[in-house]
PDB file of C-alpha atoms in Angstrom:
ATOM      1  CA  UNK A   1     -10.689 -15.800  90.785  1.00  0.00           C
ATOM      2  CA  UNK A   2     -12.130 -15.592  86.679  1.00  0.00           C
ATOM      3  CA  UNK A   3     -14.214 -13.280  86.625  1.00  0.00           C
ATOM      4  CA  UNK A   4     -16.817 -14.468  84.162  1.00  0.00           C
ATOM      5  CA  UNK A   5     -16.833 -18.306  84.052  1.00  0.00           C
ATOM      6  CA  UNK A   6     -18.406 -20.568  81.356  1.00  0.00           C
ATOM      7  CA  UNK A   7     -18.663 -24.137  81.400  1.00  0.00           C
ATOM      8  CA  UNK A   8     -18.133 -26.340  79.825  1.00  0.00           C
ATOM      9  CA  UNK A   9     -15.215 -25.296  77.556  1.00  0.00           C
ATOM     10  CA  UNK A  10     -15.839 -27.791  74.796  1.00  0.00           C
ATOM     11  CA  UNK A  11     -18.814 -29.000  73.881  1.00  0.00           C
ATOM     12  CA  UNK A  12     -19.147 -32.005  71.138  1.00  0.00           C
ATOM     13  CA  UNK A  13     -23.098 -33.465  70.101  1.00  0.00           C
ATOM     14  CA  UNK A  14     -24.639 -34.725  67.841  1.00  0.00           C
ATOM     15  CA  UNK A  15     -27.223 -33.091  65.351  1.00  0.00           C
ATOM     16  CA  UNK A  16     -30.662 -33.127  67.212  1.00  0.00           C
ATOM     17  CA  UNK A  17     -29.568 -32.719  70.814  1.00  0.00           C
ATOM     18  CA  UNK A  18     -30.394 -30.238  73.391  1.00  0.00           C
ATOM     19  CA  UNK A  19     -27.910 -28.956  75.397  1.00  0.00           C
ATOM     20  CA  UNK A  20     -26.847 -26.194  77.725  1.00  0.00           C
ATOM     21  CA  UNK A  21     -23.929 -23.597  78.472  1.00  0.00           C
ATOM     22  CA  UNK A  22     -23.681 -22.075  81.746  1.00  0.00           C
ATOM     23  CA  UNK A  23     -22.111 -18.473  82.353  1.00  0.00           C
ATOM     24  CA  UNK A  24     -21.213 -17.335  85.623  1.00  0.00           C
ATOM     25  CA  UNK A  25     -20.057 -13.582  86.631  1.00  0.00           C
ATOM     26  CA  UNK A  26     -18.670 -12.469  90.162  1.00  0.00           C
ATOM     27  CA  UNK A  27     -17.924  -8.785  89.645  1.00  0.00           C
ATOM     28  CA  UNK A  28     -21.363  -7.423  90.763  1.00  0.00           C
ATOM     29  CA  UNK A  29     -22.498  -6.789  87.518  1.00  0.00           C
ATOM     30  CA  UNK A  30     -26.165  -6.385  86.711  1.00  0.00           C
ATOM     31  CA  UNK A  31     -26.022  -7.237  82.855  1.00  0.00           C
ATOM     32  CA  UNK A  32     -24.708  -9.920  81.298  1.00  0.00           C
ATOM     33  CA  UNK A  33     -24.837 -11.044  76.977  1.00  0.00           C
ATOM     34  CA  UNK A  34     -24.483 -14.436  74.882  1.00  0.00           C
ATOM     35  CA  UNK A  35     -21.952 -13.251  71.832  1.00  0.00           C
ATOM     36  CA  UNK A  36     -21.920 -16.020  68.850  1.00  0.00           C
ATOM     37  CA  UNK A  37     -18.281 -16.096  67.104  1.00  0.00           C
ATOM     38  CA  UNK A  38     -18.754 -17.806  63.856  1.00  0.00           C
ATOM     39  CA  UNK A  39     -15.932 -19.838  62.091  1.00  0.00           C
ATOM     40  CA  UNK A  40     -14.518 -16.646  60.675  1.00  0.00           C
ATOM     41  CA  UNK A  41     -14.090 -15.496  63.582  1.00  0.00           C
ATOM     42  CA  UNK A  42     -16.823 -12.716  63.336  1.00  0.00           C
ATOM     43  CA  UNK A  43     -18.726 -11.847  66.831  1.00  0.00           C
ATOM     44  CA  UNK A  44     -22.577 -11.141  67.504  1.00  0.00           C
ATOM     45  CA  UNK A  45     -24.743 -10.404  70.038  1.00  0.00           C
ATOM     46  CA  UNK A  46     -27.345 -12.947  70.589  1.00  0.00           C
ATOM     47  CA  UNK A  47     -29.119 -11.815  73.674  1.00  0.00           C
ATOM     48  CA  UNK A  48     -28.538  -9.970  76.954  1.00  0.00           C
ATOM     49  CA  UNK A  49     -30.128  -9.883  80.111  1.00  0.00           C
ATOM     50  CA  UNK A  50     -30.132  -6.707  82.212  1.00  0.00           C
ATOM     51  CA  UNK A  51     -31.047  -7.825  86.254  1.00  0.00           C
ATOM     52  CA  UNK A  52     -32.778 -10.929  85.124  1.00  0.00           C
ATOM     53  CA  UNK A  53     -34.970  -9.430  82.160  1.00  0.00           C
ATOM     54  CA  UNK A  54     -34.388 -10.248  78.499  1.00  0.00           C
ATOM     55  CA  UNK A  55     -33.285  -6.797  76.756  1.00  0.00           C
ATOM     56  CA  UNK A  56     -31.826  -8.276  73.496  1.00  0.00           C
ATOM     57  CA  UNK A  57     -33.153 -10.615  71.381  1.00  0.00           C
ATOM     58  CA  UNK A  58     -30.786 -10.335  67.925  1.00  0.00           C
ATOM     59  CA  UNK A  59     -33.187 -12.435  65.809  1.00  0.00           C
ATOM     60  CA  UNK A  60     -31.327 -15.390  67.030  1.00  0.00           C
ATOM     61  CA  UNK A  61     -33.770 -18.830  66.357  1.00  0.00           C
ATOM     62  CA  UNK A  62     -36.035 -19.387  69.102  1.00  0.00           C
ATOM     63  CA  UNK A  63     -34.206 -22.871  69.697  1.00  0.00           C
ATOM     64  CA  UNK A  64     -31.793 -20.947  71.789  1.00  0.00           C
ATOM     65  CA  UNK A  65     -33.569 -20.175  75.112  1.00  0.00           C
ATOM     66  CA  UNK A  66     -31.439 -17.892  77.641  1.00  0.00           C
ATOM     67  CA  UNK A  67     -32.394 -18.276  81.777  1.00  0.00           C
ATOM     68  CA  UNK A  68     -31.131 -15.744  84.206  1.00  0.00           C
ATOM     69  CA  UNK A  69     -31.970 -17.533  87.496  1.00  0.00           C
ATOM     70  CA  UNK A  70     -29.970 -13.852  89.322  1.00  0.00           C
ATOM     71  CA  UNK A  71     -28.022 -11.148  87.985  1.00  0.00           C
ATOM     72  CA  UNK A  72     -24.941 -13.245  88.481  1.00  0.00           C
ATOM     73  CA  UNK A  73     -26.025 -16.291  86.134  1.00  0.00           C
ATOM     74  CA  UNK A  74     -26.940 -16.325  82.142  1.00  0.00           C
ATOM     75  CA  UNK A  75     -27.594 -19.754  80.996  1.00  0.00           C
ATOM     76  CA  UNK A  76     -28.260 -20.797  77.181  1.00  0.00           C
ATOM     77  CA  UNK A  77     -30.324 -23.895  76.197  1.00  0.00           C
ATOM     78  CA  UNK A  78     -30.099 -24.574  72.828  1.00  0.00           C
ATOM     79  CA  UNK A  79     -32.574 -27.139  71.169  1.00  0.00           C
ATOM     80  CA  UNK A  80     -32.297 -29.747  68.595  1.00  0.00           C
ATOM     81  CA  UNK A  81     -29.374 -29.034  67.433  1.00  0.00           C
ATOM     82  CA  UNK A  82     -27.828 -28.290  63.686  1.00  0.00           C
ATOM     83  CA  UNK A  83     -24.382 -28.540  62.262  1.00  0.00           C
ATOM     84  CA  UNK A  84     -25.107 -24.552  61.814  1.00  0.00           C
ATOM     85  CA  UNK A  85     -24.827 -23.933  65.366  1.00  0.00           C
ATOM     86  CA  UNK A  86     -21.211 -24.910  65.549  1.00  0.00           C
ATOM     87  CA  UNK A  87     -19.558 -21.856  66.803  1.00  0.00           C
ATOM     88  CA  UNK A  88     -17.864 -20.528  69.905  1.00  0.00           C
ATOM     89  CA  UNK A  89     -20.032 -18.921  72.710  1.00  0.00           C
ATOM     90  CA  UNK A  90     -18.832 -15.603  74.464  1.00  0.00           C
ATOM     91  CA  UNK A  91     -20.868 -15.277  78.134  1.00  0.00           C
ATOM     92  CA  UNK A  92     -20.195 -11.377  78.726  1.00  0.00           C
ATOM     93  CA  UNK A  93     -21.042  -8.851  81.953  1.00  0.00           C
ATOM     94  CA  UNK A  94     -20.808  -5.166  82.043  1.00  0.00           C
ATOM     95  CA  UNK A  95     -22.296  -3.077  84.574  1.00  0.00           C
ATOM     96  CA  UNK A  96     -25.351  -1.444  83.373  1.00  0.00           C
ATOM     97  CA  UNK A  97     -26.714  -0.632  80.076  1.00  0.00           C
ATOM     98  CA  UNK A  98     -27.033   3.042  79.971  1.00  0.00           C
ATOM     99  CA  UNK A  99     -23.429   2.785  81.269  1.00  0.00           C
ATOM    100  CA  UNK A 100     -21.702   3.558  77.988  1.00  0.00           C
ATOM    101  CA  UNK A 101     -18.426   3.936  79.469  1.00  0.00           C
ATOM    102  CA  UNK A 102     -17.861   1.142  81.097  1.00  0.00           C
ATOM    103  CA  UNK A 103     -16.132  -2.036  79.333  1.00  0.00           C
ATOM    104  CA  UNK A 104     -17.379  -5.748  78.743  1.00  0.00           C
ATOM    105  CA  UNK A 105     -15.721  -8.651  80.337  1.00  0.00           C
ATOM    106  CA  UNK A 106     -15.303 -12.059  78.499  1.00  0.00           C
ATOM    107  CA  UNK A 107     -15.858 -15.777  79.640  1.00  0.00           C
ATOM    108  CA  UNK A 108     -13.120 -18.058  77.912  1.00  0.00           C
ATOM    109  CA  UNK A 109     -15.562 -18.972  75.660  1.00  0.00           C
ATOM    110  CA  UNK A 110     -17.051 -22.702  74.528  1.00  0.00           C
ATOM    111  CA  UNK A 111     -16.446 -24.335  71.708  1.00  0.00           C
ATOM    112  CA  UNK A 112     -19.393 -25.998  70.512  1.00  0.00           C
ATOM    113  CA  UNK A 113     -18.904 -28.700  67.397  1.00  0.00           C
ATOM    114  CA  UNK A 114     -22.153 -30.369  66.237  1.00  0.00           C
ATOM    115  CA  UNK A 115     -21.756 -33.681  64.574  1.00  0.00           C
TER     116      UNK A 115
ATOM    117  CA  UNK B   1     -26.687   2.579  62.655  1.00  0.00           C
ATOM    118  CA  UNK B   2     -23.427   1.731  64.445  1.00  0.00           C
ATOM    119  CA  UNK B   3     -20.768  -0.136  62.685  1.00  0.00           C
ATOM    120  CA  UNK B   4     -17.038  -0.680  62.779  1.00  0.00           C
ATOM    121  CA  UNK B   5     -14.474  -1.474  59.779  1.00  0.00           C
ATOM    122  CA  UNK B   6     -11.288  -2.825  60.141  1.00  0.00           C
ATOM    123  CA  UNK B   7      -9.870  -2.633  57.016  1.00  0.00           C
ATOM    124  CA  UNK B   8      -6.977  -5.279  56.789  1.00  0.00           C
ATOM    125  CA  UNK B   9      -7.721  -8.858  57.889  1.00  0.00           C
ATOM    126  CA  UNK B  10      -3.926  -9.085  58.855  1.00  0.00           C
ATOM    127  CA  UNK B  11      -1.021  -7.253  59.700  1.00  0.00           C
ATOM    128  CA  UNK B  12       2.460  -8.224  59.464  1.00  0.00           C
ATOM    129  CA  UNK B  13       5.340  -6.088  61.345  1.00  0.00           C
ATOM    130  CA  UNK B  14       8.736  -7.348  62.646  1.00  0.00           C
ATOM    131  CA  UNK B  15       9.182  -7.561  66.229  1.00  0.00           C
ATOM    132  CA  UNK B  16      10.947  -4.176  67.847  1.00  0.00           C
ATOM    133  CA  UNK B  17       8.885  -2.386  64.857  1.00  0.00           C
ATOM    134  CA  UNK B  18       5.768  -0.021  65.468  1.00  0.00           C
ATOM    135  CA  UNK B  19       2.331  -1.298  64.906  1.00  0.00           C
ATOM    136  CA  UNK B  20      -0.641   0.057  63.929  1.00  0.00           C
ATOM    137  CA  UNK B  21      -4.414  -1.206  63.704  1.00  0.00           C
ATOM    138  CA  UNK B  22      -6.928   0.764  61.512  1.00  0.00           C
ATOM    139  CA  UNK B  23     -10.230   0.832  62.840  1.00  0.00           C
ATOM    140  CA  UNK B  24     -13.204   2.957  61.808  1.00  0.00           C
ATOM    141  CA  UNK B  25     -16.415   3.763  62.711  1.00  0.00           C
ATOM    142  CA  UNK B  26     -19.722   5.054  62.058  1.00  0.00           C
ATOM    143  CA  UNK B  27     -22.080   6.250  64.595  1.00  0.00           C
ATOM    144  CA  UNK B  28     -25.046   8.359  65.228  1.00  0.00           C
ATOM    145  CA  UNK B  29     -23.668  10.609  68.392  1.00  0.00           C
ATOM    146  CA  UNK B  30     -21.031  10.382  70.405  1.00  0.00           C
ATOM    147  CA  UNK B  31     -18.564   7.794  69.914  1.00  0.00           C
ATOM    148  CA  UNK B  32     -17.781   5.123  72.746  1.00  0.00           C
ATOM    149  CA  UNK B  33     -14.869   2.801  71.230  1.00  0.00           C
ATOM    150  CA  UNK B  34     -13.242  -0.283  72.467  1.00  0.00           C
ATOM    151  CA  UNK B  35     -10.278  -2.513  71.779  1.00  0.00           C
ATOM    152  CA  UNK B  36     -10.049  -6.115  72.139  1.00  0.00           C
ATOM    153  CA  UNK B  37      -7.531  -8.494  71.767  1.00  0.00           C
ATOM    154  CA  UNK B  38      -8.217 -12.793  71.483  1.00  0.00           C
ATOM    155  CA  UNK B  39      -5.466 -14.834  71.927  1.00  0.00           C
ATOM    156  CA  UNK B  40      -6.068 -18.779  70.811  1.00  0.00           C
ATOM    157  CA  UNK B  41      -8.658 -20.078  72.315  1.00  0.00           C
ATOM    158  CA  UNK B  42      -8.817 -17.590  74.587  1.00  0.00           C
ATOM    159  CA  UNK B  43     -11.700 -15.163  75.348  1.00  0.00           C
ATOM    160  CA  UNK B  44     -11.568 -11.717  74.804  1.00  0.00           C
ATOM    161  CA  UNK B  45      -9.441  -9.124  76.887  1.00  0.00           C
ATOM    162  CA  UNK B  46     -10.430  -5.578  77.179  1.00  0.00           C
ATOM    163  CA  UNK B  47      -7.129  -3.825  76.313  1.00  0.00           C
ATOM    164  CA  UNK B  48      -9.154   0.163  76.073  1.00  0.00           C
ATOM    165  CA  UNK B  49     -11.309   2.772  75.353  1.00  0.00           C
ATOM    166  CA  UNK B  50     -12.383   5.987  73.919  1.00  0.00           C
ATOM    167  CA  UNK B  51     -15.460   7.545  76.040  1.00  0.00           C
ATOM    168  CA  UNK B  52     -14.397  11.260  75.547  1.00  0.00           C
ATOM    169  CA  UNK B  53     -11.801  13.678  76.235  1.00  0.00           C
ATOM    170  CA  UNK B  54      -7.829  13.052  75.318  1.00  0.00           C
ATOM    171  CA  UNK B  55      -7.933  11.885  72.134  1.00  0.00           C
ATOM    172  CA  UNK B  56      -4.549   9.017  72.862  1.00  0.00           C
ATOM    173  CA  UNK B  57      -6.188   6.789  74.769  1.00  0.00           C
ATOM    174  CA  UNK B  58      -3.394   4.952  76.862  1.00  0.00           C
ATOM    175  CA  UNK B  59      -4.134   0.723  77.892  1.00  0.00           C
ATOM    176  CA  UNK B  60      -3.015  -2.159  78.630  1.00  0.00           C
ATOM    177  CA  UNK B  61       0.243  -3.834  77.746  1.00  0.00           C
ATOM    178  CA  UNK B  62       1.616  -0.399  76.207  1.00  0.00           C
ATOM    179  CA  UNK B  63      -1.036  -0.152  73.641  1.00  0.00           C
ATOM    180  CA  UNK B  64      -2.631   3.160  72.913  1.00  0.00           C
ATOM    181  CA  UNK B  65      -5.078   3.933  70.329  1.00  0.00           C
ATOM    182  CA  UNK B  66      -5.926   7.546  68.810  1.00  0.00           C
ATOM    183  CA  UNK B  67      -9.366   8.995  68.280  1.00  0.00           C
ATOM    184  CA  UNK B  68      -9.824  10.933  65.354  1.00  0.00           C
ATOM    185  CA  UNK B  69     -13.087  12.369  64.831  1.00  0.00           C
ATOM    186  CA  UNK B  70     -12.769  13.924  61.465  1.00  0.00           C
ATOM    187  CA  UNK B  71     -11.114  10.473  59.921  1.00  0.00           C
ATOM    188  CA  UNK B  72     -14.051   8.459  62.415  1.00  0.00           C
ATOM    189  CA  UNK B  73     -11.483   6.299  63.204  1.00  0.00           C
ATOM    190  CA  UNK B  74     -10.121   5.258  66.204  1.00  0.00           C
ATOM    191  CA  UNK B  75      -6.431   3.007  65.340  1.00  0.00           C
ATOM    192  CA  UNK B  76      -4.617   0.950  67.872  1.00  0.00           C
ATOM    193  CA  UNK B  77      -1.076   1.771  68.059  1.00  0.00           C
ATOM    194  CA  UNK B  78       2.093   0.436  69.890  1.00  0.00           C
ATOM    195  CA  UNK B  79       5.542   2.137  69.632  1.00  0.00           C
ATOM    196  CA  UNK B  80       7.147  -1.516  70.019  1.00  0.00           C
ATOM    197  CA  UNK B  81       5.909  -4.787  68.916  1.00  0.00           C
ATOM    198  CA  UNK B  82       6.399  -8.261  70.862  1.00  0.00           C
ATOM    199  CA  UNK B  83       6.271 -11.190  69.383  1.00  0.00           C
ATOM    200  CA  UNK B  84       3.483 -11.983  72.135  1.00  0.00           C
ATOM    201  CA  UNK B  85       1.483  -9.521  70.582  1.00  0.00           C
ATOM    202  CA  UNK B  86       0.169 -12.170  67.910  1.00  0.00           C
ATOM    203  CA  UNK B  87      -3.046 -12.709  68.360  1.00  0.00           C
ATOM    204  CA  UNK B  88      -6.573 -11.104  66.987  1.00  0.00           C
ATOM    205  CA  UNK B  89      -7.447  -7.420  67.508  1.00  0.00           C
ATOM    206  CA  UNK B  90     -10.843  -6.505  67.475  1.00  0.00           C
ATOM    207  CA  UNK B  91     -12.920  -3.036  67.276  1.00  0.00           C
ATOM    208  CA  UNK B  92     -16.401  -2.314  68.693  1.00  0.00           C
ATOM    209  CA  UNK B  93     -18.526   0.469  69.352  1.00  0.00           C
ATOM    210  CA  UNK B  94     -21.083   0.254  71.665  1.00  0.00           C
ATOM    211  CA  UNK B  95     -24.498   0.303  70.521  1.00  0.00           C
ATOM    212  CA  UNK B  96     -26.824   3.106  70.086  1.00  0.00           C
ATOM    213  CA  UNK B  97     -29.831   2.381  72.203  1.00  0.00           C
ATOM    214  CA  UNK B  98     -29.828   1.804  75.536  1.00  0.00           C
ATOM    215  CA  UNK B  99     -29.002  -2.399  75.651  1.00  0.00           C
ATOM    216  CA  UNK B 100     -25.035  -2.399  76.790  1.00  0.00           C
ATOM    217  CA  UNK B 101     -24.566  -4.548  73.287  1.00  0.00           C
ATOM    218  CA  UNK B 102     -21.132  -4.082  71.857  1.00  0.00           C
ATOM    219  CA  UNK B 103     -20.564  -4.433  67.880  1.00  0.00           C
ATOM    220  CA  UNK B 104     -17.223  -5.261  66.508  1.00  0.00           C
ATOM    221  CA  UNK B 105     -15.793  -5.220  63.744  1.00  0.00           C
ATOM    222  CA  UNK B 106     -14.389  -8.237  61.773  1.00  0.00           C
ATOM    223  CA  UNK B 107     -11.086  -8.436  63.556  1.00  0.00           C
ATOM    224  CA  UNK B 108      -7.547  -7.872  62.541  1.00  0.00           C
ATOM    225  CA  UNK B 109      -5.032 -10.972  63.290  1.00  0.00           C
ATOM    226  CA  UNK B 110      -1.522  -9.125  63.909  1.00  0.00           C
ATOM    227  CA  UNK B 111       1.225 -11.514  63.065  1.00  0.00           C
ATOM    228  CA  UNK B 112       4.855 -10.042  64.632  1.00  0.00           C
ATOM    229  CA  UNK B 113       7.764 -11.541  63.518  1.00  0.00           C
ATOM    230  CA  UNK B 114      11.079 -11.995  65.447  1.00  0.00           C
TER     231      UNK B 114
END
């Protein structure tokens, strides 16, 4: 079983479109992150969610809109869309935040392309 | 602030050879490091850590790393390079207030040749 599942893998749009990742995690973990990895391969927070409330917010532009239905989902909606946004998406759980020992696990990541 | 260096965007070393990953680090408090590895277009896999205690942190796939304190760094090691060991190596440190957030450094793409 994956433990932290992301769909869909690849994502292709055009410029102006909204569109939406899902994340999934099934090891009982209470907090879960969106990580951006840019084209040189740099990685960023964007947000996290600890049990369904918003704890990060990294300046990210308020066209991306995370929803945590439960502690087990963290979706990102991202509105009209830019060429700028083309990255790959990291969905990330851990199991709580003032847990500093314990390790982050990693969707498989999507690519998104923006046309 | 927390932030990570890895000083050399690649490393070369022929396969059989021992490898090592420079990573340092500068945080306010105590220290709680990470190693990742990314193979193509892969996610990330957790390979270890540093939370305190033994400063040769042992993990997976016979990688260990060594915590020095006085040099802040914190370099991933292995005795024996694979060619399957290619990929991209990333550092992080976990962030200072109380979020979970990990921040990594800017990645180190190991290249082993056979």
């Amino acid at each position: 079983d994956t433990a932290v599942s992301q769909t869909p893998k690849y994502l292709v749009t055009q410029m102006g479109n909204d569109k939406s990742i899902k994340c999934e995690q099934n090891l009982g973990h209470d907090t879960m992150y969106w990580y951006k990895q840019d084209s040189k391969k740099f990685l960023k927070i964007m947000f996290s969610y600890n049990n369904k409330e918003l704890i990060i917010n990294e300046t990210v532009p308020n066209r991306f809109s995370p929803k945590s239905p439960d502690k087990a989902h963290l979706n990102l909606h991202i509105n009209s869309l830019e060429l700028g946004d083309s990255a790959v998406y990291f969905c990330a759980s851990s199991q709580g935040t003032s847990r500093v020992n314990t390790e982050a696990f990693f969707g498989q990541g999507t690519r998104l392309t923006v046309v | 602030a927390q932030s990570v260096a890895q000083p050399e965007d690649q490393v070369n070393v022929a396969e059989g050879n021992p490898l090592t990953v420079k990573c340092t680090y500068s945080v306010s408090g105590n220290p709680y490091l990470f190693w990742y590895v990314q193979y193509p277009n892969r996610g990330l896999q957790f390979l270890l850590k540093y939370i305190t205690g033994d400063n040769l942190v042992k993990g997976s796939y016979g990688f260990e790393a060594e915590f020095n304190k006085s040099q802040t760094s914190f370099h991933l090691k292995k005795p024996s390079a694979l060619v399957s060991d290619s990929a991209l190596y990333f550092c992080a440190v976990r962030g200072s207030s109380n979020t979970g957030k990990l921040i990594f450094g800017q990645g180190t793409t190991l290249q082993v040749k056979p």
